[in-house]
XYZ file of C-alpha atoms in Angstrom:
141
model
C 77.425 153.933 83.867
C 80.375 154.707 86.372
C 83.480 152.868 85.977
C 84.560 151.029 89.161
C 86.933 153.957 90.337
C 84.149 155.972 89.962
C 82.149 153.920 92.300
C 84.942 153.358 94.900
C 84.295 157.130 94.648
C 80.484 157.207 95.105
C 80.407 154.736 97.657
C 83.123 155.782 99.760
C 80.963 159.469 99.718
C 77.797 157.886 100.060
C 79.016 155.883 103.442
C 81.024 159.345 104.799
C 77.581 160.974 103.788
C 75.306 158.493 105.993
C 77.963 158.303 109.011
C 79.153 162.029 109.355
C 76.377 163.842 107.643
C 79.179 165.207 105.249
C 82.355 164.285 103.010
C 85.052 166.559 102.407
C 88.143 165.503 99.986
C 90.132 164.871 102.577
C 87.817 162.347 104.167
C 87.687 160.966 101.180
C 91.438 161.028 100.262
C 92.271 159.080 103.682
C 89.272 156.663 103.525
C 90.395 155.757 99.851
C 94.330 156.060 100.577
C 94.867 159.038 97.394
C 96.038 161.984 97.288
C 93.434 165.005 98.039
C 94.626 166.455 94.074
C 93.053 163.044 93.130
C 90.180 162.748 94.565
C 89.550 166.355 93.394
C 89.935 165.281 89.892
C 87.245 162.226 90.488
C 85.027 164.842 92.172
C 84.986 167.301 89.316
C 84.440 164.226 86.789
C 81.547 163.009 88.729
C 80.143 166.546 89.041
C 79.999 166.987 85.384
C 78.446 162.933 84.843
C 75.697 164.376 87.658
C 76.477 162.246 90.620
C 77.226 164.881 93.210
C 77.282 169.162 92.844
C 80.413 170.021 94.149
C 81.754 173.580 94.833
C 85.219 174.395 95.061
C 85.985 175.150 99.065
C 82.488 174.120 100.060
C 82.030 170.563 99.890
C 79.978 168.476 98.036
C 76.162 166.869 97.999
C 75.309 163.752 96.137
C 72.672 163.890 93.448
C 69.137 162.029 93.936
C 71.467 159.678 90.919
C 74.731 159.692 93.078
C 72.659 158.610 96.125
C 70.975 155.903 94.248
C 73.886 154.608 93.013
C 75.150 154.818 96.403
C 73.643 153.074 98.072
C 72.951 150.241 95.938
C 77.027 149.979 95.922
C 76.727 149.547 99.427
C 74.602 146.850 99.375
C 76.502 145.209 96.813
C 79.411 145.392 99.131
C 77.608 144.121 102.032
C 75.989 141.336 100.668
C 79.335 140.046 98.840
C 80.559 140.084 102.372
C 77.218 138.514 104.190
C 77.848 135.842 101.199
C 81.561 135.083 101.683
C 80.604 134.579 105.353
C 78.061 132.170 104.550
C 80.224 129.814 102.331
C 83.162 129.859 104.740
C 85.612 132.320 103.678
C 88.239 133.304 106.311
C 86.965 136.333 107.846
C 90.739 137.844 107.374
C 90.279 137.621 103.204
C 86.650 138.388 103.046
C 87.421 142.760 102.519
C 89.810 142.267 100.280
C 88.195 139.392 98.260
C 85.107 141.854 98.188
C 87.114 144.636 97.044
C 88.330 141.989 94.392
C 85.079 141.057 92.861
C 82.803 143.520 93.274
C 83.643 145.340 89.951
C 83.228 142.275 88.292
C 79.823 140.479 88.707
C 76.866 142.181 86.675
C 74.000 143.351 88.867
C 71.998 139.708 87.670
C 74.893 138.230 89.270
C 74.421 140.343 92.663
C 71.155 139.945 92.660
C 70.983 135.711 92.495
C 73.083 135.861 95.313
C 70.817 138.258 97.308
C 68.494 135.652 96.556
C 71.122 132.692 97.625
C 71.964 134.461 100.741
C 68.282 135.515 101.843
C 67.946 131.459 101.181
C 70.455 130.802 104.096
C 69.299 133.123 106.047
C 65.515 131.832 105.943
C 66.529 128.619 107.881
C 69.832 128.657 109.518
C 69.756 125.062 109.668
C 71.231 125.437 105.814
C 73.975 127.164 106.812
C 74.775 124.307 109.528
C 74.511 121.855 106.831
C 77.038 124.029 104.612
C 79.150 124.374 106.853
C 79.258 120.376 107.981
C 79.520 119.891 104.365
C 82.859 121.992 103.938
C 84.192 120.378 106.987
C 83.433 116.844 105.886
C 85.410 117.589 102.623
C 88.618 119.405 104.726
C 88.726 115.824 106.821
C 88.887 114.373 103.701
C 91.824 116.292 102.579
């Protein structure tokens, strides 16, 4: 199981992967804001745990495992953000309260709010009602 550096790591390749068709360390450095030497020492570590191959000069591929991971990290993200939407967050906080949490709900946890979310989005009308609710309780303050 990758620790959640790791899959800052593996999801920050995975999404350079899918947009550019390639990630090199330094595309990786700058998206995650580390030093290349870093990023080479995650590489290596998730080359030997079998997420990606990577060659020394050449670049690296993610693994039938790294991609799965991947991109279920990726969803993860996006449906923490898709949720914080939904219950009203300020659009300003909702990165960094994903980047907060995301290490820190179990997959059960990720997936009942797939579930809560796919709920709102069956019948907008919820939403509405959600958001009327919040509202009322803001006059109220």
């Amino acid at each position: 199981m990758p620790t959640p550096s790791m899959e800052d790591y593996i999801e920050q390749i995975y999404l350079l992967i899918e947009s550019k068709g390639y990630a090199r360390v330094s595309d990786i450095a700058d998206a995650l804001s580390v030093h290349p030497s870093s990023v080479t020492k995650m590489v290596k570590k998730l080359d030997k745990d079998e997420y990606l191959n990577y060659e020394k000069y050449r670049g690296l591929i993610l693994t039938a495992k790294g991609k799965k991971i991947g991109k279920r990290l990726v969803y993860r993200h996006d449906l923490l953000e898709q949720f914080l939407e939904i219950i009203g967050v300020d659009k300003e906080n909702i990165y960094d309260d994903v980047e907060g949490i995301e290490h820190h709900l179990s997959w059960n946890s990720i997936d009942r709010i797939g579930d809560l979310v796919q709920y709102f989005e069956a019948d907008k009308k919820r939403e509405q009602a959600l958001k009327e609710l919040r509202e009322k309780q803001l006059s109220k303050e």
